[in-house]
Coordinates of C-alpha atoms in Angstrom, one line a residue:
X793 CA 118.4 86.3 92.8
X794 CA 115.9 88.4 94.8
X795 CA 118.3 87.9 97.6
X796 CA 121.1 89.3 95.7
X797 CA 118.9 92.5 94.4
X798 CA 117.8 93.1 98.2
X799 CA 121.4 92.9 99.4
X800 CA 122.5 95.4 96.3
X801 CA 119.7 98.0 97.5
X802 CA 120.9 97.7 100.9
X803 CA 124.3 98.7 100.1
X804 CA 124.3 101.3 97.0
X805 CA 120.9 102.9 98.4
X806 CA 121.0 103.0 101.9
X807 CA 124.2 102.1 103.2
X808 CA 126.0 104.6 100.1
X809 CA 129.0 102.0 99.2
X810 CA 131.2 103.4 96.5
X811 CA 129.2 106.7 96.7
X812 CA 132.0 109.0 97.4
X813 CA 131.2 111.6 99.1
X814 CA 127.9 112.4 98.5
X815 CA 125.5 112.1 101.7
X816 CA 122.8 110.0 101.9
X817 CA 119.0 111.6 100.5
X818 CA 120.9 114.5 99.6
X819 CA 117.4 115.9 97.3
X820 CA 115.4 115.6 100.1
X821 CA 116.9 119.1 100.9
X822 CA 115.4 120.7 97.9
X823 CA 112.1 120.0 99.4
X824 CA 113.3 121.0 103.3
X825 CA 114.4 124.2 101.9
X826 CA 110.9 124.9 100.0
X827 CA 108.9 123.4 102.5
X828 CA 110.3 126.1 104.9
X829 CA 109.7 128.8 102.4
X830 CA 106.2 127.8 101.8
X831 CA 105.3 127.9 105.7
X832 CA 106.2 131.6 105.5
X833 CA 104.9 132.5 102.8
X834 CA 107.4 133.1 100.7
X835 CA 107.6 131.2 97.4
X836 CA 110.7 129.0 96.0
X837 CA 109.5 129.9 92.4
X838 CA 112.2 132.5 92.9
X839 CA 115.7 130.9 91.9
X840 CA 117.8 134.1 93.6
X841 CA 115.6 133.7 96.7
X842 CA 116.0 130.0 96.4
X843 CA 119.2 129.6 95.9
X844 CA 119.9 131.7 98.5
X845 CA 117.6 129.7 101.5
X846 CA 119.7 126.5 99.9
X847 CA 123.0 128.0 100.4
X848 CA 122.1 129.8 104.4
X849 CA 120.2 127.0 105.6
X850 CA 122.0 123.5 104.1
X851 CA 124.7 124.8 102.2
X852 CA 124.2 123.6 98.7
X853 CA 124.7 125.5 96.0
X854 CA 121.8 124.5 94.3
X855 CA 119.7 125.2 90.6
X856 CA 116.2 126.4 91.0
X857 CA 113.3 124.4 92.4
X858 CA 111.7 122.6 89.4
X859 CA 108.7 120.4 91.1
X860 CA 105.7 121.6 90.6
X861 CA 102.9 123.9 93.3
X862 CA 100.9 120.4 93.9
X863 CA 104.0 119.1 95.5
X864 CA 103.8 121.1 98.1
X865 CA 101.8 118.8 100.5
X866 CA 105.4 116.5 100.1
X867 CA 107.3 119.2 100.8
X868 CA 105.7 120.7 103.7
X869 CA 105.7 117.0 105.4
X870 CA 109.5 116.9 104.9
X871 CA 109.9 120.1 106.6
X872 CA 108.3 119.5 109.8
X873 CA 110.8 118.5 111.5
X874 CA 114.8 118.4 111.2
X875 CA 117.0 118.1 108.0
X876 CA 118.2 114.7 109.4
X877 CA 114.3 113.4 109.9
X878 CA 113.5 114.8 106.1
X879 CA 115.9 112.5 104.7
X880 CA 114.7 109.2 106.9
X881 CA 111.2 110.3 106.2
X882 CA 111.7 110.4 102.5
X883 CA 114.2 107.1 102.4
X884 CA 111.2 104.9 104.2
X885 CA 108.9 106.6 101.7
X886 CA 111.0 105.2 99.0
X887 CA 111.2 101.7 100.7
X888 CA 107.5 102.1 100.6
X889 CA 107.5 102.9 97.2
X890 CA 109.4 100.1 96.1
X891 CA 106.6 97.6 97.8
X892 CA 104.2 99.1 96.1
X893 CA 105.7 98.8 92.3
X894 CA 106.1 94.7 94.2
X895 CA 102.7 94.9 94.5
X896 CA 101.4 96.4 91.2
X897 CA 103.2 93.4 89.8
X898 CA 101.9 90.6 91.7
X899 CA 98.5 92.1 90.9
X900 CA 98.9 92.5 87.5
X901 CA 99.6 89.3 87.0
X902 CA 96.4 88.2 88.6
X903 CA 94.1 91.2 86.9
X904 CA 94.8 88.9 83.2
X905 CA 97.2 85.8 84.3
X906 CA 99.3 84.8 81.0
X907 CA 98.6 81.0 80.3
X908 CA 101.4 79.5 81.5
X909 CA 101.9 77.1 84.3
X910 CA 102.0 79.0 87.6
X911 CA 105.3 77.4 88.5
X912 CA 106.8 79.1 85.9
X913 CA 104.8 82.8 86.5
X914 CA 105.9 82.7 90.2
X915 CA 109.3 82.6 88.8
X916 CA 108.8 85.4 86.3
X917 CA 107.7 87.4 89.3
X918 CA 110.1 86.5 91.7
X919 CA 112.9 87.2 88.7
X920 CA 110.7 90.8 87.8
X921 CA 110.9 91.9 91.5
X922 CA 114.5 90.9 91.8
X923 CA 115.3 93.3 88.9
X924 CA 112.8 95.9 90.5
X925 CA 114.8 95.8 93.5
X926 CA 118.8 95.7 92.6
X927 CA 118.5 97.4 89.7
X928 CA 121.1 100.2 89.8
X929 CA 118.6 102.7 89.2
X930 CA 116.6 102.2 92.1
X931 CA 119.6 102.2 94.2
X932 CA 120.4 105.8 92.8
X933 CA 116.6 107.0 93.5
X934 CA 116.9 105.9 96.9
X935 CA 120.4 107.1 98.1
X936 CA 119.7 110.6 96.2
X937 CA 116.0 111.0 98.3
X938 CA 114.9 111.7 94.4
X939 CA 110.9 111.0 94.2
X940 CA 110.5 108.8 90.8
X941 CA 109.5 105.7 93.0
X942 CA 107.1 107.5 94.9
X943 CA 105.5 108.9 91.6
X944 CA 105.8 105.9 89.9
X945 CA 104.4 103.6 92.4
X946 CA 101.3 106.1 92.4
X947 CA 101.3 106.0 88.3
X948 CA 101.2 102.2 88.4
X949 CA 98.6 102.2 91.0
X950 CA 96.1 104.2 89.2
X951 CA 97.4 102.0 86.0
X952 CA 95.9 99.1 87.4
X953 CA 92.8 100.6 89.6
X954 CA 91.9 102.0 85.4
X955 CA 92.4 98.7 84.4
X956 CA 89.4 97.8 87.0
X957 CA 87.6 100.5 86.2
X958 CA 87.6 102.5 88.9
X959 CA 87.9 105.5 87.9
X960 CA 87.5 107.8 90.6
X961 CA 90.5 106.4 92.8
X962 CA 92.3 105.6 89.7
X963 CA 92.1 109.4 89.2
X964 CA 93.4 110.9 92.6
X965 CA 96.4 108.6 92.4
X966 CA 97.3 109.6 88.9
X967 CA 96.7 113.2 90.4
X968 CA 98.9 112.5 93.4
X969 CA 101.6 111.1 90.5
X970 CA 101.9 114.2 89.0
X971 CA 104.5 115.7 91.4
X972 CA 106.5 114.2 88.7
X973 CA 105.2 115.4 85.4
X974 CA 107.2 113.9 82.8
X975 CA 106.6 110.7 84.1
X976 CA 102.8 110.7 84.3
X977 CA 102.2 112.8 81.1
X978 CA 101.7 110.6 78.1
X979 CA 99.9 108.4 81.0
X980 CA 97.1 111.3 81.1
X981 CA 97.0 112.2 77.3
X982 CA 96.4 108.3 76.9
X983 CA 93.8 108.5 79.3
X984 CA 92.3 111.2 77.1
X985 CA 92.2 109.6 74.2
X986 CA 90.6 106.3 75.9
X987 CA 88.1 109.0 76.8
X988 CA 88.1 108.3 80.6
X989 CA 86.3 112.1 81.6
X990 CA 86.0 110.9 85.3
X991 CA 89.2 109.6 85.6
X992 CA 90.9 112.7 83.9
X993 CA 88.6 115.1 86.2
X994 CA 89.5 113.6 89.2
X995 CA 93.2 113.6 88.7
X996 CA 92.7 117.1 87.9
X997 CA 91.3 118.5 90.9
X998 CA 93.4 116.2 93.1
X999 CA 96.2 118.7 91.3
X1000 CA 94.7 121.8 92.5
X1001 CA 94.0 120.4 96.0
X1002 CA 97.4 119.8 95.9
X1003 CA 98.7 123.1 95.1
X1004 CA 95.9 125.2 97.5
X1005 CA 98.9 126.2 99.8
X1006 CA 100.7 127.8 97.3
X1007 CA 97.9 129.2 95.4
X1008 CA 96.3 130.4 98.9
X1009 CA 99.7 131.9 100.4
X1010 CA 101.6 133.4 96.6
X1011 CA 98.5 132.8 94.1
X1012 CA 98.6 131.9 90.7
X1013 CA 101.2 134.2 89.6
X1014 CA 103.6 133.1 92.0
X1015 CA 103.0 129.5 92.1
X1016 CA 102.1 127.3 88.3
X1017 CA 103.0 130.6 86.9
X1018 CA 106.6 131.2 88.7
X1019 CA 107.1 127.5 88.3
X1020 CA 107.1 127.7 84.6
X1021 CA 109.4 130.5 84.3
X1022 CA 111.3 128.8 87.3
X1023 CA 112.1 125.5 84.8
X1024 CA 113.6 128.0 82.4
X1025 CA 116.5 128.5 84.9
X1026 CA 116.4 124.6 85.7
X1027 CA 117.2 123.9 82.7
X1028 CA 120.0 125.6 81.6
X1029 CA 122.0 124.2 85.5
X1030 CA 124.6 121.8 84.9
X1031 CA 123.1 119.3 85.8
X1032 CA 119.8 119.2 84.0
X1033 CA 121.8 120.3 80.2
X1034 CA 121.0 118.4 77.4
X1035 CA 124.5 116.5 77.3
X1036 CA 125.3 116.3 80.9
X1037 CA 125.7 112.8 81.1
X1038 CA 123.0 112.1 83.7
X1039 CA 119.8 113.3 81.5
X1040 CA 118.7 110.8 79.6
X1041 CA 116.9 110.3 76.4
X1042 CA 117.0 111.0 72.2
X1043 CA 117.9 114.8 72.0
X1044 CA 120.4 113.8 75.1
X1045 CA 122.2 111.3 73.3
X1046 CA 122.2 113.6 70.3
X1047 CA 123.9 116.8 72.0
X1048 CA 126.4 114.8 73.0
X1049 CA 127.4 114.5 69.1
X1050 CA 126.6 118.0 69.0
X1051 CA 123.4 117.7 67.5
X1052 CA 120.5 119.2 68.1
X1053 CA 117.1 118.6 67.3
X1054 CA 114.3 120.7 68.3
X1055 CA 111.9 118.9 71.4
X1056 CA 110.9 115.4 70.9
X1057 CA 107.5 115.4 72.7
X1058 CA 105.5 115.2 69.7
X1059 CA 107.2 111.5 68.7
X1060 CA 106.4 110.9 72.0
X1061 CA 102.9 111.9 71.6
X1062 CA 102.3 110.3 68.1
X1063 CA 103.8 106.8 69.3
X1064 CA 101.5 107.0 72.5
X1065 CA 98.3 107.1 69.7
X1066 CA 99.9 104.9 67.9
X1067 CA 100.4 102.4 70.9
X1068 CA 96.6 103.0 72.0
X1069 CA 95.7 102.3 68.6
X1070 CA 97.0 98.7 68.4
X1071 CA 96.5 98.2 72.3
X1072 CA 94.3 95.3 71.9
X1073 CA 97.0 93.3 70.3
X1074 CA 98.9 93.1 73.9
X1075 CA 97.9 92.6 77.4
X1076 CA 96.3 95.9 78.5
X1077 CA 98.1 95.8 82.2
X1078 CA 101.7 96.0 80.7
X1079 CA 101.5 98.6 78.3
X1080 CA 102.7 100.8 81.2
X1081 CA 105.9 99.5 80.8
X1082 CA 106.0 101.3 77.0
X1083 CA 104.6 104.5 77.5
X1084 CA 107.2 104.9 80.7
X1085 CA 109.5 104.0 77.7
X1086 CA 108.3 106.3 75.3
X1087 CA 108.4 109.2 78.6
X1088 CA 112.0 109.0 79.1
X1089 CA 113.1 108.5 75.6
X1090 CA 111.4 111.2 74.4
X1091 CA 109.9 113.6 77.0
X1092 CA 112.5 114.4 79.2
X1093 CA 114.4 112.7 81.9
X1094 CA 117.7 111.6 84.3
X1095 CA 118.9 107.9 83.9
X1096 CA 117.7 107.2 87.4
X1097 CA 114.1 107.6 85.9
X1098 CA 114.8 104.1 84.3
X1099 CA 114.0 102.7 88.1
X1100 CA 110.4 101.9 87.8
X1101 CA 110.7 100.3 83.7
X1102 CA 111.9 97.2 85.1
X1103 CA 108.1 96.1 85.3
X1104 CA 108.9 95.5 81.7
X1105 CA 110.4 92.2 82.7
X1106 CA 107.3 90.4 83.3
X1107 CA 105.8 90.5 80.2
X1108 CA 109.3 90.0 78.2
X1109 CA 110.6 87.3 80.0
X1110 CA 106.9 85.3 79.6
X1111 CA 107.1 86.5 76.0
X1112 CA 110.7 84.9 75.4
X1113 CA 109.8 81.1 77.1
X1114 CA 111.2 78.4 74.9
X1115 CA 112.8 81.5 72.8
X1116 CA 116.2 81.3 73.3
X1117 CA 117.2 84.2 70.9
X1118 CA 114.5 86.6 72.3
X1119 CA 115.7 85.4 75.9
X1120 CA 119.3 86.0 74.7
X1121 CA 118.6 89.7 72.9
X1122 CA 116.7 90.6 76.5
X1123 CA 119.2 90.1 78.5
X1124 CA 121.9 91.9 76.5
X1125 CA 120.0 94.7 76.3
X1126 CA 119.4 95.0 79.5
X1127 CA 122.7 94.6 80.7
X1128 CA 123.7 97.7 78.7
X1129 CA 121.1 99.7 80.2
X1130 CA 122.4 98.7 83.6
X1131 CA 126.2 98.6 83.1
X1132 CA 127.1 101.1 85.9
X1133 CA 128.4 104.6 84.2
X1134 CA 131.4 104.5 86.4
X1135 CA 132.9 101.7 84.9
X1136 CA 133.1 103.1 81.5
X1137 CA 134.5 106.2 82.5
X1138 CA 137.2 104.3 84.5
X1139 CA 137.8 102.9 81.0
X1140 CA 138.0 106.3 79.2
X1141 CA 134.7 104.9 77.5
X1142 CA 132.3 107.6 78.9
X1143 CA 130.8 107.6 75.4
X1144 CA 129.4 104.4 75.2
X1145 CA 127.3 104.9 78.5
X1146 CA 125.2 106.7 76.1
X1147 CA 124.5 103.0 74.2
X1148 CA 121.2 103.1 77.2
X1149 CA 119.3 105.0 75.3
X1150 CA 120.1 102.8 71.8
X1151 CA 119.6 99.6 74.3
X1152 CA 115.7 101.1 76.0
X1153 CA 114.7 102.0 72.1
X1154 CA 116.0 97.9 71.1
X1155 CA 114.1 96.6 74.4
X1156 CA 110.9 98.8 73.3
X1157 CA 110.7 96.9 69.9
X1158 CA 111.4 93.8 70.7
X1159 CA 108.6 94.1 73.5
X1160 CA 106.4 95.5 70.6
X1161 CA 107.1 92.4 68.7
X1162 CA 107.2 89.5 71.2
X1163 CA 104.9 90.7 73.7
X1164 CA 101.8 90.8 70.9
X1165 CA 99.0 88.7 72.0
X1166 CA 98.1 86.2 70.0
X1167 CA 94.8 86.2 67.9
X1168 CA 93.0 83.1 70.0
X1169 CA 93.2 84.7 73.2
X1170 CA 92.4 88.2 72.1
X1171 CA 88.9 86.8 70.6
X1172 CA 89.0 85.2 74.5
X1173 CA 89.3 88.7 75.7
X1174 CA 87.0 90.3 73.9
X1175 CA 84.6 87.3 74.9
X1176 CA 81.6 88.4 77.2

């Protein structure tokens, strides 16, 4: 099986089968293009000005830049060289990425082993990081140069350097995470609420290190400031619309029934206090695996920012031993998060592509239910 996922990565994320026309690490050009800008000065906070570099220089028609001044220390490493080096750079970055979400598994599993046999938890591993790998998802991140691996493999790192108590290094990786907000933000606000000052402090200032290029060269006004107005324009591209079929999420799925609901971020916010509330009733490690849940259901994302919840499989699949149902209910739900998009539109069945976000909300309850700890080994835990 792990075979099978490396072979699947190969081909749909760096070799591009069935990928049309599309060239290989094709974002990678949004940060070339505002790399460049940044090394003059200028600032791609401007969509006409940016739009314009994207068109002269790579010839995309492009919509605005939306990541934020503290990537700019990605964005000027991208640029250094040619467009063609960019996109390698990036793709082994992702490759790297990948390893390290490997490696956040393998040590979770060692920071608070479930008690099981290890036969049986080296094969929930191996079976996780198959998933990890082939998972369609990843493929997509990796042939589009996009940067959720690389932020997620940062988010889990700090995740688990938390879980250790290290604070300080815990912090700058969260900080270096948050070149991808929505991903990492209900992972700060629960760090706030588990009252972890250093932690929050040092992610913060790794944030503004981050962004002293383009505070130094176009100050605040043109850099945190021009990037917030700059997400206005993002957002209404074609592309980023609530019912363009690659964002993902609740209000998504809703404006595509023409429904629409005001932002979601507060049933986001209430179900991280919630989760943080009853967090001693599961292993502390996993609960990453729900709040990314909780991000792209109802924060805002794309359907490739799915790649890194497949640590979720651990846990679940330890959960559902000698369960057959649970087992059963895991792995349909899954495979209707993962059925590829392009086979229900060959069907004229576009529609039910948006069954994912029913199928993630299904996988996050039954994970809530199965994955509690029982009461024995959370008097264990709490054990000096």
């Amino acid at each position: 099986m792990l075979l099978l996922g490396i072979v699947a990565l190969l081909l749909f994320g760096y070799v591009g089968l069935a990928r049309g026309t599309s060239s290989f690490s094709f974002d990678a050009l949004y940060f070339y293009v505002s790399g460049e800008m940044w090394e003059t000065g200028a600032t791609p906070y401007d969509p006409v000005a940016f739009k314009g570099q994207m068109d002269s220089m790579v010839s995309i028609q492009s919509v605005s830049y939306a990541y934020p001044p503290n990537s700019a220390p990605f964005s000027l490493s991208l640029s250094v060289g040619s467009i063609r080096l960019a996109q390698i750079i990036i793709g082994s970055i992702n490759l790297a990425s990948i390893l390290g979400i490997l490696a956040f598994v393998h040590h979770a599993i060692r920071l608070d082993p479930p008690g099981v046999p290890e036969q049986e938890i080296r094969a929930a591993e191996i079976v996780t990081w198959a998933v990890i790998i082939g998972n369609p998802f990843t493929a997509h991140v990796v042939w589009m140069g996009q940067t959720t691996l690389f932020s997620a493999a940062f988010l889990l790192g700090s995740w688990l350097l938390a879980s250790r108590r290290l604070d300080l290094l815990a912090g700058i990786l969260l900080g270096i995470s948050a070149i991808k907000p929505q991903l990492v933000f209900l992972v700060g606000f629960w760090f706030l609420l588990d009252r972890r000052w250093q932690l929050v402090a040092a992610s913060a200032l790794t944030v503004v290190a981050m962004s002293g290029w383009p505070l130094w060269v176009n100050g605040l006004d043109g850099s945190w400031l021009a990037w917030v107005r700059s997400l206005m324009d993002y957002k209404d591209g074609v592309y980023n619309a609530l019912a363009f079929k690659h964002v993902f999420g609740l209000r998504s799925l809703l404006a595509t029934q023409d429904v629409l609901i005001p932002s979601t971020l507060p049933v986001a916010l209430v179900g991280t206090v919630l989760l943080y509330v009853f967090r001693r009733h599961y292993q502390g490690v996993w609960l990453i695996g729900p709040l990314l849940a909780l991000s792209v259901l109802f924060v805002y994302a794309h359907d490739y920012d799915l790649a890194p919840l497949a640590v979720m499989a651990f846990p679940l699949l330890i959960a559902a031993r000698g369960k057959p149902q649970v087992m059963a209910a895991i792995i349909l739900t899954v495979f209707v998060i993962y059925f590829p998009q392009r086979i229900w539109e060959s069907l004229d069945l576009a529609q039910f592509a948006r069954s994912r976000e029913v199928a993630l909300g299904a996988l996050l309850t039954l994970y809530l239910v199965v994955c509690r700890v029982p009461q024995r080994d959370r008097r264990l835990e709490a054990a000096p």
